[in-house]
PDB file of C-alpha atoms in Angstrom:
ATOM      1  CA  MET E   1      -0.104   0.091   0.299  1.00 61.00           C
ATOM      2  CA  TYR E   2       1.241   3.734  -1.055  1.00 74.00           C
ATOM      3  CA  LYS E   3       1.723   6.111   1.813  1.00 82.00           C
ATOM      4  CA  GLU E   4       0.925   8.849  -0.893  1.00 91.00           C
ATOM      5  CA  VAL E   5       0.269   9.576  -4.922  1.00 93.00           C
ATOM      6  CA  ILE E   6       2.552  12.596  -6.797  1.00 95.00           C
ATOM      7  CA  LEU E   7       1.257  13.793  -9.816  1.00 96.00           C
ATOM      8  CA  PHE E   8       4.029  15.234 -11.683  1.00 96.00           C
ATOM      9  CA  LEU E   9       3.493  17.880 -13.877  1.00 96.00           C
ATOM     10  CA  THR E  10       5.226  17.824 -17.278  1.00 95.00           C
ATOM     11  CA  GLY E  11       5.006  19.210 -21.125  1.00 93.00           C
ATOM     12  CA  LYS E  12       5.100  17.461 -24.427  1.00 94.00           C
ATOM     13  CA  LEU E  13       8.972  17.108 -25.431  1.00 92.00           C
ATOM     14  CA  ALA E  14       9.883  15.897 -21.845  1.00 93.00           C
ATOM     15  CA  GLU E  15       6.773  13.464 -21.190  1.00 95.00           C
ATOM     16  CA  ARG E  16       8.521  10.159 -22.345  1.00 94.00           C
ATOM     17  CA  GLN E  17      11.537  10.754 -20.759  1.00 95.00           C
ATOM     18  CA  LEU E  18      10.019  11.732 -17.211  1.00 95.00           C
ATOM     19  CA  THR E  19       7.600   8.096 -17.720  1.00 94.00           C
ATOM     20  CA  LYS E  20      10.708   6.201 -18.362  1.00 94.00           C
ATOM     21  CA  ILE E  21      12.657   7.482 -15.090  1.00 92.00           C
ATOM     22  CA  LEU E  22       9.869   6.877 -12.761  1.00 92.00           C
ATOM     23  CA  GLU E  23       9.042   3.702 -14.361  1.00 90.00           C
ATOM     24  CA  ASN E  24      12.669   2.451 -13.899  1.00 87.00           C
ATOM     25  CA  MET E  25      12.581   4.189 -10.008  1.00 85.00           C
ATOM     26  CA  SER E  26       9.417   2.081  -9.324  1.00 82.00           C
ATOM     27  CA  ILE E  27      11.341  -1.261 -10.547  1.00 76.00           C
ATOM     28  CA  PRO E  28      12.487  -3.426  -7.359  1.00 68.00           C
ATOM     29  CA  SER E  29      16.043  -4.397  -7.246  1.00 63.00           C
ATOM     30  CA  PRO E  30      18.393  -6.336  -4.643  1.00 59.00           C
ATOM     31  CA  CYS E  31      19.899  -2.800  -3.685  1.00 59.00           C
ATOM     32  CA  LYS E  32      16.787  -0.633  -3.632  1.00 68.00           C
ATOM     33  CA  LYS E  33      13.205  -1.278  -2.548  1.00 70.00           C
ATOM     34  CA  PRO E  34      10.775   0.804  -4.926  1.00 72.00           C
ATOM     35  CA  PRO E  35       9.176   4.116  -3.691  1.00 79.00           C
ATOM     36  CA  GLU E  36       7.030   4.031  -1.028  1.00 81.00           C
ATOM     37  CA  TRP E  37       4.946   6.407  -3.257  1.00 87.00           C
ATOM     38  CA  ASN E  38       2.961   5.857  -6.111  1.00 90.00           C
ATOM     39  CA  TYR E  39       2.944   8.267  -9.367  1.00 93.00           C
ATOM     40  CA  ARG E  40       0.693  10.069 -12.230  1.00 94.00           C
ATOM     41  CA  VAL E  41       2.250  12.187 -14.718  1.00 95.00           C
ATOM     42  CA  LYS E  42      -0.213  14.991 -16.250  1.00 95.00           C
ATOM     43  CA  GLN E  43       0.807  16.593 -19.852  1.00 95.00           C
ATOM     44  CA  LEU E  44      -0.493  20.103 -19.937  1.00 94.00           C
ATOM     45  CA  GLY E  45      -0.377  20.355 -23.896  1.00 92.00           C
ATOM     46  CA  LEU E  46       2.146  22.921 -23.938  1.00 91.00           C
ATOM     47  CA  SER E  47       5.983  21.427 -25.724  1.00 91.00           C
ATOM     48  CA  VAL E  48       8.243  23.032 -23.580  1.00 90.00           C
ATOM     49  CA  ALA E  49       7.474  22.118 -19.793  1.00 89.00           C
ATOM     50  CA  ALA E  50       9.326  25.015 -18.465  1.00 87.00           C
ATOM     51  CA  LEU E  51       7.211  27.458 -20.297  1.00 88.00           C
ATOM     52  CA  MET E  52       4.045  26.531 -17.831  1.00 91.00           C
ATOM     53  CA  THR E  53       2.887  29.129 -15.703  1.00 92.00           C
ATOM     54  CA  GLY E  54       0.321  29.704 -12.875  1.00 92.00           C
ATOM     55  CA  ASP E  55      -2.686  30.563 -14.961  1.00 93.00           C
ATOM     56  CA  LEU E  56      -1.967  27.979 -17.613  1.00 93.00           C
ATOM     57  CA  ILE E  57      -1.928  25.255 -14.357  1.00 95.00           C
ATOM     58  CA  LEU E  58      -4.717  26.611 -13.013  1.00 94.00           C
ATOM     59  CA  ARG E  59      -7.096  26.497 -16.476  1.00 93.00           C
ATOM     60  CA  ARG E  60      -5.637  22.720 -17.353  1.00 94.00           C
ATOM     61  CA  LEU E  61      -4.781  20.770 -14.162  1.00 94.00           C
ATOM     62  CA  LYS E  62      -8.836  20.146 -13.070  1.00 91.00           C
ATOM     63  CA  ASP E  63      -8.649  16.536 -11.560  1.00 88.00           C
ATOM     64  CA  ILE E  64      -6.263  15.713  -8.498  1.00 91.00           C
ATOM     65  CA  LYS E  65      -8.739  13.250  -6.896  1.00 91.00           C
ATOM     66  CA  GLY E  66      -6.316  11.262  -5.175  1.00 92.00           C
ATOM     67  CA  ILE E  67      -4.024  12.957  -5.386  1.00 94.00           C
ATOM     68  CA  ASN E  68      -0.978  13.736  -2.171  1.00 95.00           C
ATOM     69  CA  LYS E  69       1.390  16.354  -3.865  1.00 95.00           C
ATOM     70  CA  VAL E  70       1.879  17.961  -7.277  1.00 96.00           C
ATOM     71  CA  ILE E  71       5.732  18.084  -8.791  1.00 96.00           C
ATOM     72  CA  LEU E  72       6.371  20.783 -11.022  1.00 96.00           C
ATOM     73  CA  PRO E  73       9.096  21.157 -13.617  1.00 93.00           C
ATOM     74  CA  GLY E  74      12.366  22.725 -11.720  1.00 91.00           C
ATOM     75  CA  ARG E  75      12.391  25.548 -14.208  1.00 88.00           C
ATOM     76  CA  VAL E  76       9.091  26.664 -13.801  1.00 90.00           C
ATOM     77  CA  ARG E  77       8.456  30.284 -12.443  1.00 85.00           C
ATOM     78  CA  VAL E  78       5.483  30.394 -10.693  1.00 90.00           C
ATOM     79  CA  ASP E  79       3.433  30.883  -7.111  1.00 92.00           C
ATOM     80  CA  ILE E  80       3.797  27.778  -5.509  1.00 93.00           C
ATOM     81  CA  LYS E  81       2.526  28.773  -2.346  1.00 94.00           C
ATOM     82  CA  LYS E  82      -1.034  30.545  -4.413  1.00 94.00           C
ATOM     83  CA  LEU E  83      -1.137  27.020  -6.692  1.00 95.00           C
ATOM     84  CA  SER E  84      -0.790  25.042  -3.010  1.00 95.00           C
ATOM     85  CA  LYS E  85      -3.784  27.086  -1.559  1.00 95.00           C
ATOM     86  CA  SER E  86      -5.816  26.994  -4.284  1.00 94.00           C
ATOM     87  CA  TYR E  87      -5.692  22.983  -5.057  1.00 95.00           C
ATOM     88  CA  GLY E  88      -5.685  22.607  -1.139  1.00 95.00           C
ATOM     89  CA  ILE E  89      -2.165  20.063  -1.250  1.00 96.00           C
ATOM     90  CA  PRO E  90       1.133  20.679  -1.501  1.00 95.00           C
ATOM     91  CA  PHE E  91       3.107  21.965  -4.713  1.00 97.00           C
ATOM     92  CA  GLU E  92       6.854  21.329  -4.720  1.00 95.00           C
ATOM     93  CA  ARG E  93       9.772  22.730  -7.831  1.00 94.00           C
ATOM     94  CA  GLY E  94      11.277  19.172  -8.412  1.00 93.00           C
ATOM     95  CA  PRO E  95      15.011  19.399 -10.019  1.00 92.00           C
ATOM     96  CA  GLU E  96      16.008  21.421 -13.045  1.00 89.00           C
ATOM     97  CA  GLU E  97      17.442  18.222 -15.557  1.00 90.00           C
ATOM     98  CA  LEU E  98      14.946  14.978 -15.355  1.00 91.00           C
ATOM     99  CA  ARG E  99      17.901  12.890 -14.633  1.00 88.00           C
ATOM    100  CA  ASP E 100      18.302  14.226 -11.445  1.00 90.00           C
ATOM    101  CA  ILE E 101      14.670  13.037 -10.322  1.00 91.00           C
ATOM    102  CA  PRO E 102      15.876   9.691  -8.602  1.00 88.00           C
ATOM    103  CA  GLU E 103      18.852  11.613  -6.513  1.00 87.00           C
ATOM    104  CA  PHE E 104      15.849  14.293  -5.790  1.00 88.00           C
ATOM    105  CA  PHE E 105      14.086  11.796  -4.007  1.00 86.00           C
ATOM    106  CA  GLY E 106      16.677   9.739  -2.828  1.00 79.00           C
ATOM    107  CA  ARG E 107      17.736   7.472  -4.965  1.00 72.00           C
ATOM    108  CA  SER E 108      21.070   8.693  -6.513  1.00 66.00           C
ATOM    109  CA  GLU E 109      22.543   6.490  -9.232  1.00 61.00           C
ATOM    110  CA  LYS E 110      26.122   6.392 -10.462  1.00 61.00           C
ATOM    111  CA  LYS E 111      26.660   9.692 -12.769  1.00 62.00           C
ATOM    112  CA  LYS E 112      28.399   8.860 -16.051  1.00 66.00           C
ATOM    113  CA  LYS E 113      31.720  10.610 -16.928  1.00 69.00           C
ATOM    114  CA  LEU E 114      30.881  12.850 -20.072  1.00 68.00           C
ATOM    115  CA  ASN E 115      33.984  14.663 -20.189  1.00 72.00           C
ATOM    116  CA  LYS E 116      34.685  13.628 -24.027  1.00 78.00           C
ATOM    117  CA  TYR E 117      32.979  15.072 -27.102  1.00 78.00           C
ATOM    118  CA  ASP E 118      33.250  16.817 -30.122  1.00 83.00           C
ATOM    119  CA  ILE E 119      30.029  18.684 -29.948  1.00 85.00           C
ATOM    120  CA  LYS E 120      29.410  22.059 -28.800  1.00 85.00           C
ATOM    121  CA  ILE E 121      27.169  21.749 -25.529  1.00 88.00           C
ATOM    122  CA  PHE E 122      24.849  24.663 -25.072  1.00 89.00           C
ATOM    123  CA  ALA E 123      23.089  25.755 -21.681  1.00 91.00           C
ATOM    124  CA  GLU E 124      19.961  27.885 -21.507  1.00 91.00           C
ATOM    125  CA  ILE E 125      19.564  30.157 -18.758  1.00 92.00           C
ATOM    126  CA  VAL E 126      15.643  29.657 -18.912  1.00 86.00           C
ATOM    127  CA  ASP E 127      14.179  32.455 -16.840  1.00 86.00           C
ATOM    128  CA  ALA E 128      16.988  35.133 -17.140  1.00 91.00           C
ATOM    129  CA  PRO E 129      14.533  38.034 -18.195  1.00 92.00           C
ATOM    130  CA  ASN E 130      13.671  37.256 -13.719  1.00 90.00           C
ATOM    131  CA  MET E 131      17.279  37.626 -13.074  1.00 93.00           C
ATOM    132  CA  THR E 132      19.499  40.233 -12.655  1.00 95.00           C
ATOM    133  CA  VAL E 133      22.263  40.817 -14.660  1.00 95.00           C
ATOM    134  CA  ASN E 134      24.720  40.162 -11.755  1.00 95.00           C
ATOM    135  CA  GLN E 135      22.704  36.269 -11.102  1.00 95.00           C
ATOM    136  CA  ILE E 136      22.507  35.840 -15.107  1.00 95.00           C
ATOM    137  CA  LEU E 137      26.359  36.464 -15.036  1.00 95.00           C
ATOM    138  CA  LYS E 138      26.714  34.009 -11.884  1.00 95.00           C
ATOM    139  CA  LYS E 139      24.824  31.287 -13.732  1.00 94.00           C
ATOM    140  CA  ALA E 140      26.608  31.441 -17.087  1.00 93.00           C
ATOM    141  CA  LEU E 141      29.820  30.921 -15.530  1.00 94.00           C
ATOM    142  CA  HIS E 142      28.637  28.264 -13.514  1.00 94.00           C
ATOM    143  CA  PHE E 143      27.261  26.652 -16.670  1.00 93.00           C
ATOM    144  CA  LYS E 144      30.392  27.324 -18.136  1.00 91.00           C
ATOM    145  CA  LYS E 145      32.515  25.640 -15.310  1.00 90.00           C
ATOM    146  CA  GLU E 146      30.154  22.901 -15.560  1.00 87.00           C
ATOM    147  CA  GLY E 147      30.963  22.319 -19.111  1.00 87.00           C
ATOM    148  CA  ALA E 148      29.113  24.699 -21.410  1.00 89.00           C
ATOM    149  CA  ASN E 149      30.803  25.964 -24.537  1.00 89.00           C
ATOM    150  CA  VAL E 150      27.412  28.602 -25.663  1.00 90.00           C
ATOM    151  CA  ILE E 151      25.438  30.389 -23.121  1.00 92.00           C
ATOM    152  CA  ASP E 152      21.649  30.902 -24.577  1.00 91.00           C
ATOM    153  CA  LEU E 153      19.732  33.511 -22.701  1.00 91.00           C
ATOM    154  CA  GLY E 154      16.190  32.461 -22.648  1.00 86.00           C
ATOM    155  CA  CYS E 155      12.723  34.361 -22.311  1.00 83.00           C
ATOM    156  CA  LEU E 156       9.432  33.744 -20.783  1.00 81.00           C
ATOM    157  CA  PRO E 157       6.309  34.566 -22.401  1.00 76.00           C
ATOM    158  CA  ASP E 158       4.377  37.692 -21.164  1.00 79.00           C
ATOM    159  CA  THR E 159       7.779  38.943 -19.613  1.00 85.00           C
ATOM    160  CA  LYS E 160       9.790  41.917 -20.814  1.00 89.00           C
ATOM    161  CA  PHE E 161      14.106  41.333 -20.561  1.00 91.00           C
ATOM    162  CA  GLU E 162      14.523  44.888 -20.672  1.00 92.00           C
ATOM    163  CA  HIS E 163      18.002  44.218 -19.335  1.00 94.00           C
ATOM    164  CA  LEU E 164      19.011  42.096 -22.143  1.00 91.00           C
ATOM    165  CA  GLU E 165      21.456  44.095 -24.073  1.00 91.00           C
ATOM    166  CA  GLN E 166      23.172  44.705 -21.022  1.00 93.00           C
ATOM    167  CA  SER E 167      23.422  41.121 -20.128  1.00 93.00           C
ATOM    168  CA  VAL E 168      24.502  40.329 -23.281  1.00 91.00           C
ATOM    169  CA  LYS E 169      27.597  43.077 -22.809  1.00 92.00           C
ATOM    170  CA  ILE E 170      28.674  41.745 -19.142  1.00 93.00           C
ATOM    171  CA  LEU E 171      29.021  37.722 -20.892  1.00 92.00           C
ATOM    172  CA  LYS E 172      31.123  39.231 -23.410  1.00 90.00           C
ATOM    173  CA  LYS E 173      33.194  41.007 -21.408  1.00 91.00           C
ATOM    174  CA  ASN E 174      33.739  37.608 -19.146  1.00 91.00           C
ATOM    175  CA  ASN E 175      34.556  35.814 -22.693  1.00 86.00           C
ATOM    176  CA  LEU E 176      31.272  33.742 -22.605  1.00 86.00           C
ATOM    177  CA  GLU E 177      30.470  32.785 -26.201  1.00 83.00           C
ATOM    178  CA  ILE E 178      26.636  33.661 -26.412  1.00 82.00           C
ATOM    179  CA  ALA E 179      24.153  31.766 -28.909  1.00 71.00           C
ATOM    180  CA  ALA E 180      23.364  34.297 -31.353  1.00 66.00           C
ATOM    181  CA  LYS E 181      22.919  33.392 -35.260  1.00 60.00           C
ATOM    182  CA  ILE E 182      23.979  29.617 -35.603  1.00 61.00           C
ATOM    183  CA  ASN E 183      23.570  27.312 -38.671  1.00 67.00           C
ATOM    184  CA  SER E 184      20.404  24.963 -38.294  1.00 66.00           C
ATOM    185  CA  ILE E 185      17.184  23.451 -39.622  1.00 72.00           C
ATOM    186  CA  PRO E 186      13.418  24.952 -38.563  1.00 75.00           C
ATOM    187  CA  VAL E 187      10.950  22.542 -37.636  1.00 81.00           C
ATOM    188  CA  ILE E 188       7.810  24.122 -38.324  1.00 85.00           C
ATOM    189  CA  ILE E 189       4.701  22.167 -37.005  1.00 84.00           C
ATOM    190  CA  PRO E 190       0.750  23.254 -36.907  1.00 85.00           C
ATOM    191  CA  SER E 191      -1.071  23.771 -33.944  1.00 83.00           C
ATOM    192  CA  LYS E 192      -2.784  20.872 -33.992  1.00 82.00           C
ATOM    193  CA  SER E 193      -1.785  17.715 -35.666  1.00 80.00           C
ATOM    194  CA  GLY E 194      -3.433  16.791 -39.289  1.00 83.00           C
ATOM    195  CA  ASP E 195      -3.886  20.719 -39.721  1.00 87.00           C
ATOM    196  CA  LEU E 196      -2.544  21.199 -42.970  1.00 90.00           C
ATOM    197  CA  LYS E 197      -4.019  25.269 -43.240  1.00 90.00           C
ATOM    198  CA  SER E 198      -2.635  26.245 -39.951  1.00 90.00           C
ATOM    199  CA  LEU E 199       1.285  24.324 -40.956  1.00 90.00           C
ATOM    200  CA  TYR E 200       1.322  26.596 -43.967  1.00 90.00           C
ATOM    201  CA  ARG E 201       0.578  29.822 -42.215  1.00 89.00           C
ATOM    202  CA  ALA E 202       2.972  28.736 -39.867  1.00 87.00           C
ATOM    203  CA  ILE E 203       5.664  28.480 -42.995  1.00 88.00           C
ATOM    204  CA  GLU E 204       4.418  31.588 -45.045  1.00 88.00           C
ATOM    205  CA  LEU E 205       4.975  33.557 -41.375  1.00 85.00           C
ATOM    206  CA  PHE E 206       8.821  32.235 -41.152  1.00 82.00           C
ATOM    207  CA  LYS E 207       9.049  33.252 -44.768  1.00 82.00           C
ATOM    208  CA  LYS E 208       8.605  36.828 -44.149  1.00 79.00           C
ATOM    209  CA  LYS E 209      10.767  36.824 -41.052  1.00 68.00           C
ATOM    210  CA  GLU E 210      13.869  35.451 -42.978  1.00 60.00           C
TER     211      GLU E 210
END
């Protein structure tokens, strides 16, 4: 019998990996017992989990029957106290990286060595608009120390980034490479699966921005 049921909120891109990690944690082994809690995964209909807002959660998360706790993606910036009060159960922010979920629950795995590679590693500061310039610099230097080659300053929906120029300048002064124009192949998708009209509209809008 499980002590509690934990609901994990996520987006389309992370859903499969999150589910696999939770499934693996539930498998008993000679060294580890399965967790004493059960889990559910709720995909809220947006691609990138880190971009979910408090209002979006309130609109799309309706059924919490049988749920004792909700775990949010680590990079989500919402009012946790407000959500906890609205639903009557605790909301918590999980780790920033999905692979750290076992460690987050005290079930750490042996980490692999990843010091040999022949690609450029990008590190995105997802919530940069909500950080000060010094906080952005500190985060960027941390990412560089951890092995990042390029720093990407991320943006948030409905959030102004008034200190973007200042942030870029201070990162360059500290010899940090910033993601600007790179050779890439765009992936354009329709608003709904099979909706060719919205796909063609997206293609035309992209062409105008070239």
